[in-house]
XYZ file of C-alpha atoms in Angstrom:
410
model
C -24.034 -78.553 58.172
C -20.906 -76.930 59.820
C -18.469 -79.305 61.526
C -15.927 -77.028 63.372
C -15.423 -73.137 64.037
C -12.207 -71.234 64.182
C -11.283 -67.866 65.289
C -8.074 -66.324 64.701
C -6.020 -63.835 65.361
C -4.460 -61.356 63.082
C -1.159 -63.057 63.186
C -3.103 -66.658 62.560
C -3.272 -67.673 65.387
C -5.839 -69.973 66.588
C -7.791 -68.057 69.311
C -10.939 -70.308 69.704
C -11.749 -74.006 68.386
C -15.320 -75.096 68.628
C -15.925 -78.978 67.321
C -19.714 -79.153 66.481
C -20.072 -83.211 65.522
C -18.524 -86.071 66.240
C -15.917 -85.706 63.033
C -13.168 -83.749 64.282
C -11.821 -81.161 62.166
C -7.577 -81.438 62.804
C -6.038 -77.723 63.501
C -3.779 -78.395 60.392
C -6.590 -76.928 58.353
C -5.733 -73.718 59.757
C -2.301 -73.505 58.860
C -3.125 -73.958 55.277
C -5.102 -71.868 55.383
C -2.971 -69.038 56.716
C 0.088 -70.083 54.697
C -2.673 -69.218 51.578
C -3.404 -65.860 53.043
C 0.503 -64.859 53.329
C 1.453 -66.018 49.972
C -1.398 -64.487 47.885
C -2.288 -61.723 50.141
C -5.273 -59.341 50.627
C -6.800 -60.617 47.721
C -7.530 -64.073 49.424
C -9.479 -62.614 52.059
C -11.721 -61.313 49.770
C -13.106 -64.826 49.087
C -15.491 -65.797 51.451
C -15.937 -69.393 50.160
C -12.569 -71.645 50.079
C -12.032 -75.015 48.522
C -9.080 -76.626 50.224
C -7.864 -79.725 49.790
C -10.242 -81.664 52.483
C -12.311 -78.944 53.617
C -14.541 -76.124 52.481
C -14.201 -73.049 53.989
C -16.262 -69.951 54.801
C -14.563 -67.072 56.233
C -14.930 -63.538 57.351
C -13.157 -60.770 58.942
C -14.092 -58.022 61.457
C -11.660 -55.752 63.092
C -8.701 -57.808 61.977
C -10.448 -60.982 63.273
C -10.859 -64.192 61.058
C -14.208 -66.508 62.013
C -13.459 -69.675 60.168
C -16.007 -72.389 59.552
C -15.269 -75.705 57.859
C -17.189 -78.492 56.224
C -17.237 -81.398 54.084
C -20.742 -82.129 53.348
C -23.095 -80.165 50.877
C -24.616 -77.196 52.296
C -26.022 -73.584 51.034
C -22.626 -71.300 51.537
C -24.485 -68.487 52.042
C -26.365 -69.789 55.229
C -22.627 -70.351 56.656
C -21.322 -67.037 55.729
C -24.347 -65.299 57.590
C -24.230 -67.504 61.100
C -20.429 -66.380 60.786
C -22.002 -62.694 59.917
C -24.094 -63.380 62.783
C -21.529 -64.715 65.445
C -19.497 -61.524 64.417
C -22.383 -59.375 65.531
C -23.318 -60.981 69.020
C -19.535 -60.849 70.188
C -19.054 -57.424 69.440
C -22.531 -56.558 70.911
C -21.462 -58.702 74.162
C -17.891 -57.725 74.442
C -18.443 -54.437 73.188
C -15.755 -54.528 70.718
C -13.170 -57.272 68.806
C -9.808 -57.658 68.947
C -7.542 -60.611 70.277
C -7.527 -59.691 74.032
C -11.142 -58.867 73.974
C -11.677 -62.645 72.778
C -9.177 -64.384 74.948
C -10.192 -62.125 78.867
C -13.606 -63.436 77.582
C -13.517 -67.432 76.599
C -15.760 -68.713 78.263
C -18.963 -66.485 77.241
C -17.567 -66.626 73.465
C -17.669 -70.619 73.959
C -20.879 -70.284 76.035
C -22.454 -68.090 73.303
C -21.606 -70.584 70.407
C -22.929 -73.261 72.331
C -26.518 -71.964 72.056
C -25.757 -70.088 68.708
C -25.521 -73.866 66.849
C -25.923 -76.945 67.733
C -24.850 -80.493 65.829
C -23.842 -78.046 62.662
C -26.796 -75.990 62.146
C -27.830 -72.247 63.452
C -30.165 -72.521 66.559
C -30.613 -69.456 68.492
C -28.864 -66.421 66.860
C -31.329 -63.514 67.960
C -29.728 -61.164 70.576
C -32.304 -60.643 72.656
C -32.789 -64.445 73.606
C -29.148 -64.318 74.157
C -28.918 -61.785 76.559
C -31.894 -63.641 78.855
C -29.570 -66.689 78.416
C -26.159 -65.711 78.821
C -25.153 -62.916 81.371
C -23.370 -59.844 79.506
C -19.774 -59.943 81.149
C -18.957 -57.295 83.937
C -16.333 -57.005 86.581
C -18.774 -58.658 89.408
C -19.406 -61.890 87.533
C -15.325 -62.074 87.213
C -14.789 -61.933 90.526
C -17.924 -63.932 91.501
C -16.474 -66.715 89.345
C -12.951 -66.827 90.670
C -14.157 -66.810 94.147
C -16.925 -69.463 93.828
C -15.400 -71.851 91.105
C -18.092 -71.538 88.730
C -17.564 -69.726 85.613
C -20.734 -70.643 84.189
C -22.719 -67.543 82.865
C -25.980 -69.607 81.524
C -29.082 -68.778 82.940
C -31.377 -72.323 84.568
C -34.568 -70.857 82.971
C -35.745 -70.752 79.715
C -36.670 -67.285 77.951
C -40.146 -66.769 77.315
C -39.357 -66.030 74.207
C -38.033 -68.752 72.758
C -41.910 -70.434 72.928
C -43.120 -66.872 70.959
C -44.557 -66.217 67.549
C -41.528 -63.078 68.159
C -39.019 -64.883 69.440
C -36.754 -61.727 68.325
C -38.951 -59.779 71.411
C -40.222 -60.547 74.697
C -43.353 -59.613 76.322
C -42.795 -58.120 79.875
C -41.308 -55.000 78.427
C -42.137 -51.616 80.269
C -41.149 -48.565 79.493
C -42.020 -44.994 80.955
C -41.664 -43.678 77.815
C -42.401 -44.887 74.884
C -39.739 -44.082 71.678
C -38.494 -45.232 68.139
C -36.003 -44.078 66.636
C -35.233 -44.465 62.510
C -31.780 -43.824 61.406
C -31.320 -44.187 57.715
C -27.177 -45.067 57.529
C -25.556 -44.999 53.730
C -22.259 -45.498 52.559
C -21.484 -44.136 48.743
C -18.842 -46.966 46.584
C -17.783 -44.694 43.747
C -14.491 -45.208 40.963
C -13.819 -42.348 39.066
C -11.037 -42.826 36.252
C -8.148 -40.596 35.290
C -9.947 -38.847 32.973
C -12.340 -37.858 35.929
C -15.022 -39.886 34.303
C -17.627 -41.618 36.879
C -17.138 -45.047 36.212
C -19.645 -46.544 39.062
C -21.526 -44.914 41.601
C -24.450 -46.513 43.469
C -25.179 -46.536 47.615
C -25.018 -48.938 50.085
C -27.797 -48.229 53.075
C -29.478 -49.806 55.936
C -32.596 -48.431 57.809
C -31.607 -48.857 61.582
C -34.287 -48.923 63.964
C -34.051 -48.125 67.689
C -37.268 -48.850 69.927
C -38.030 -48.866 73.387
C -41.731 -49.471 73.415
C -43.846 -50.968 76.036
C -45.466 -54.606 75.295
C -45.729 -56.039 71.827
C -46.157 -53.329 69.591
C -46.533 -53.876 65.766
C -45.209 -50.871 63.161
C -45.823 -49.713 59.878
C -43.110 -47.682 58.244
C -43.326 -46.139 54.718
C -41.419 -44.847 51.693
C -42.176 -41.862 49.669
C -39.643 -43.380 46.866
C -39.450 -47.250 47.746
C -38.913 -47.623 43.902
C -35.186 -46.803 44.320
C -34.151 -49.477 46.143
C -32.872 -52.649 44.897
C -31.064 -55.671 46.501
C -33.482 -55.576 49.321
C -32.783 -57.829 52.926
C -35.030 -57.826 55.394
C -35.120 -58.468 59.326
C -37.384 -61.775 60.264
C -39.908 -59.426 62.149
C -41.290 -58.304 58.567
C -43.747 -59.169 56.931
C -42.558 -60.118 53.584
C -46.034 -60.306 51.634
C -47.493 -56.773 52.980
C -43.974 -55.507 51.450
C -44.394 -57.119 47.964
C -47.821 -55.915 47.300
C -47.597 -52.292 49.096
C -43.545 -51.632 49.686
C -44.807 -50.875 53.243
C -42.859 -52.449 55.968
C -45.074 -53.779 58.564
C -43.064 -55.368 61.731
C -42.934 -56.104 65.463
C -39.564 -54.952 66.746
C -36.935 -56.218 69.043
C -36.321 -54.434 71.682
C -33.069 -51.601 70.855
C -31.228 -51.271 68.459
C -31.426 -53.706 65.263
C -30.982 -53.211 61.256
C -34.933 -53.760 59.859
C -33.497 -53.438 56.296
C -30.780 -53.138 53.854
C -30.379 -52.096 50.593
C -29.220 -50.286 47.295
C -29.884 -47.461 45.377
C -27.118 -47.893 41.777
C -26.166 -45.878 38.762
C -25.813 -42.661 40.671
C -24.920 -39.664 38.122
C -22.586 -37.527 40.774
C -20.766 -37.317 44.070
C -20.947 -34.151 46.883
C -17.019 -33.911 46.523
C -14.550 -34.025 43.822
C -10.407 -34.983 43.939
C -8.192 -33.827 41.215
C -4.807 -35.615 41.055
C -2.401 -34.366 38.568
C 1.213 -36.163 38.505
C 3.877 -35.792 35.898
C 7.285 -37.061 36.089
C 10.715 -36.522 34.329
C 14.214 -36.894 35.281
C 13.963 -38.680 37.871
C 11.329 -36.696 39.979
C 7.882 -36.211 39.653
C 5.297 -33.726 41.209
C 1.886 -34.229 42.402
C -0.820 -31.830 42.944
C -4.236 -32.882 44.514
C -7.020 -30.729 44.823
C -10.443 -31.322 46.720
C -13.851 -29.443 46.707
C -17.163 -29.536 46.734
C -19.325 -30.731 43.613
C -22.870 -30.930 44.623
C -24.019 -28.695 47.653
C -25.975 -31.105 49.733
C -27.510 -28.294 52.087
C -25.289 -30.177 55.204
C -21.635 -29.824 56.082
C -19.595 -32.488 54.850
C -16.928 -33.323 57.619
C -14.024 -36.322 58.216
C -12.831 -35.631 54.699
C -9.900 -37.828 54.241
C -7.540 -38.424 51.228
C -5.122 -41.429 51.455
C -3.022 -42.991 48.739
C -0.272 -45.412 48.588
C 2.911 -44.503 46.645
C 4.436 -47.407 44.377
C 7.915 -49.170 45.639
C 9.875 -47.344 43.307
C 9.088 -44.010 45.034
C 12.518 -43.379 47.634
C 11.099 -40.608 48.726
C 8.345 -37.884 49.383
C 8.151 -34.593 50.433
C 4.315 -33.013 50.764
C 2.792 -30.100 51.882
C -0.917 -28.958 51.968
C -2.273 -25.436 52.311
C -5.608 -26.862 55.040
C -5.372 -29.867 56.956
C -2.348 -32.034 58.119
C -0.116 -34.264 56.170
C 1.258 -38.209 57.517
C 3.272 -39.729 55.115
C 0.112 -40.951 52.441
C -2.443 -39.624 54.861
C -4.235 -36.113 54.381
C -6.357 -35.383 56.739
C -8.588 -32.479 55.628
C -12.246 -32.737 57.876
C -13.561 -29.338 56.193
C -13.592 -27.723 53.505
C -13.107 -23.720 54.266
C -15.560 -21.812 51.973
C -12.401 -19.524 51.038
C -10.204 -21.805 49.307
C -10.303 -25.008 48.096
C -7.909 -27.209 50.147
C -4.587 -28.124 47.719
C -1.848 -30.837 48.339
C 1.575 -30.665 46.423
C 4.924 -32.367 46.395
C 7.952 -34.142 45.040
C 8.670 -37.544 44.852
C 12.032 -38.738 43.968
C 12.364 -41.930 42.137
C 14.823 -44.781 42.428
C 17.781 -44.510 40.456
C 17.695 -45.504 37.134
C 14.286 -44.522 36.418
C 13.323 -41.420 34.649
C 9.566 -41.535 34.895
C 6.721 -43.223 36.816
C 5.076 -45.780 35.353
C 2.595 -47.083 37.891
C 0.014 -44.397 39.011
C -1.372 -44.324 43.008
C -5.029 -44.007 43.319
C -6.305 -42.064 46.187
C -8.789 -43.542 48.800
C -11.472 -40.274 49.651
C -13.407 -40.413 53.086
C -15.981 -38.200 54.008
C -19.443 -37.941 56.084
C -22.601 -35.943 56.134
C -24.640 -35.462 58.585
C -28.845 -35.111 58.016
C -29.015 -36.034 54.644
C -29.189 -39.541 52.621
C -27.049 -39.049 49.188
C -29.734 -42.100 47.686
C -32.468 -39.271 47.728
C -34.408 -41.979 49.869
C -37.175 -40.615 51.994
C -38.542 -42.166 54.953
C -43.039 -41.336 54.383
C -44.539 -41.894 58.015
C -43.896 -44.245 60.842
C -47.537 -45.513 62.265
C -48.353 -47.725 65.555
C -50.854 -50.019 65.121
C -51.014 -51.581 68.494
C -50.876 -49.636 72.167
C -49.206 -47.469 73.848
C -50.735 -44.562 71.692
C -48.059 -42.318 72.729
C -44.962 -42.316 71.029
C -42.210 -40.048 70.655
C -40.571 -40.533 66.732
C -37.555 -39.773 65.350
C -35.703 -39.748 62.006
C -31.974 -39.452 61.330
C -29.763 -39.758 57.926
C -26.400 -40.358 57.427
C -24.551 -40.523 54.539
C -20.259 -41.543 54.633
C -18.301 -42.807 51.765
C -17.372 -46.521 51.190
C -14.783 -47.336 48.436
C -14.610 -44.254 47.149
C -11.740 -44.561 44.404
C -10.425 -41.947 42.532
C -7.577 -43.131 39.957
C -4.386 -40.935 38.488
């Protein structure tokens, strides 16, 4: 059971309080907790699960936000790590976006919205859908209504039909002129590759995102060719688990628009579509770098937003870098394609504080990239099927494959 949420602010500041029990949790927990997150860094944000010294925490961050939850009682961490997962995801589906100004033009839906998210300390209503029939998305004619009538209330007086459904994810009045679904299969490749250009880990991160605007209450089917592949599977509540274990066929009433149906991934990948070749020596005082970038495995599909950043180490004074294709800021290179008459080259000096003759601490180099039409898992989507009306149905499949920590090391 949660007793209190906090949302903060990239400087730590405390944005939003919400008390959910009678126990009130004191502010004070906040400032420990950001005086912890100054002293050790990064690194402590990277724990979602805190013990302080009255409290435990649970903690995420989106778009430089920090959704802070604290109890004292014994509870499973991971069901408060995915209400914050899922608070995250209605406020930037309602406001469109998160940062701090977002948050505070908006207060009263964000304190509206965790009203009917939990109540007493444990998740009630989290599904979007139900939200949206109960709380009004914001515009500029509820703003005004509200500061010309006094009432800022955006909570609707009846209760959504589908809150009393078998589906409460979907309701049942839903018409459409056209009936169409839409499967987008949306990957993102972790890979570390050491300094000997040895792949150390490679495996895929991927979610199959669905997008349906269907009359009624239709029920799906959609297959694999290769279901095998996948491990660490998560599923939305609208499948049905048991038709899954038996067949790997994913059987499911959707909501209605956009939602994630699945996620998963596909590990111990053998290769990547691009490679980065850092070279840096060092002697008197200076060194010089040389990166090079190219394609390893043709995919069949351009690869595009090719990135290569890197941060140099303190005792660097000074840099001076050039590349023959794309543009250069400070330890950003910005490369998109790759012309098919050159492989795209960055080279340099960097002079070293005085004192030192060589570099002893190495940069790695952070690699971006996407690719359009093709899923780097070798994942393939086997047929989509409607089991209940409207017979007609327009399909449609999409892939999309971008990199995730993609580390190469020098």
């Amino acid at each position: 059971m949660l007793q209190c949420i906090f949302i903060l602010s990239d400087s730590g500041q405390v944005m939003l309080e919400k008390q959910l029990i009678g126990h009130k949790v004191d502010r004070s927990i906040c400032a420990w907790f950001w005086d912890q997150v100054i002293s050790q860094g990064d690194s402590f944000k990277q724990h979602s699960v805190i013990a302080s010294p009255t409290h435990y925490l649970f903690q995420i961050v989106r778009e430089g936000i920090t959704f802070l939850a604290c109890t004292q009682l014994e509870m499973p961490p991971l069901m408060g790590i995915e209400f914050l997962c899922r608070v995250a995801d209605v406020l930037s589906d309602y406001l469109e976006g998160l940062n701090e100004d977002v948050i505070k033009d908006n207060f009263v839906i964000v304190y509206e919205l965790l009203d009917e998210m939990i109540d007493n300390g444990f998740p009630l209503t989290t599904e979007p859908n139900i939200l949206r029939e109960m709380i009004a998305l914001p515009n500029i004619v509820s703003k005004m209504l509200s500061v010309v009538t006094g009432n800022s209330s955006n909570v609707s007086e009846t209760l959504p039909g589908a809150t009393a459904s078998c589906v409460p994810w979907r309701t049942t009045d839903i018409k459409y002129a056209n009936n169409e679904v839409y499967v987008d299969l949306v990957e993102e490749m972790d890979a570390i590759i050491n300094r000997d250009g040895v792949l150390v880990k490679c495996e895929i991160y991927g979610e199959v995102q669905v997008n349906s605007h269907i009359t009624g209450v239709p029920e799906l089917t959609l297959s694999f060719a290769n279901p095998s592949i996948m491990d660490d599977v998560r599923f939305h509540p609208s499948v049905r688990f048991r038709l899954w274990e038996s067949h790997h066929i994913l059987s499911f009433v959707p909501p209605d628009g956009l939602f994630k149906l699945m996620s998963y991934r596909v590990k111990k990948l053998k290769s990547t579509p691009i490679y980065v070749k850092p070279q840096i020596t060092s002697d008197a005082g200076a060194c010089r770098i040389n990166v090079m970038v190219g394609i390893r495995n043709d995919t069949g599909k351009m690869i595009d937003s090719i990135t290569v950043q890197f941060q140099l180490p303190s005792c660097v004074l000074s840099a001076d870098l050039t590349a023959n294709h794309g543009a250069v800021t400070m330890c950003n290179w910005s490369i998109d394609r790759i012309p098919k008459d050159r492989a795209p080259a960055l080279s340099g000096t960097l002079m070293l504080e005085t004192g030192l003759e060589r570099l002893h601490v190495f940069p790695s180099f952070r690699v971006g990239f996407r690719i359009q039409g093709v899923a780097l898992s070798g994942l393939q989507l086997d047929k989509l099927d409607l089991r209940v009306v409207p017979s007609r149905l327009y399909r449609g499949f999409r892939a999309l494959t971008r990199s995730g920590l993609y580390e190469v090391r020098s």
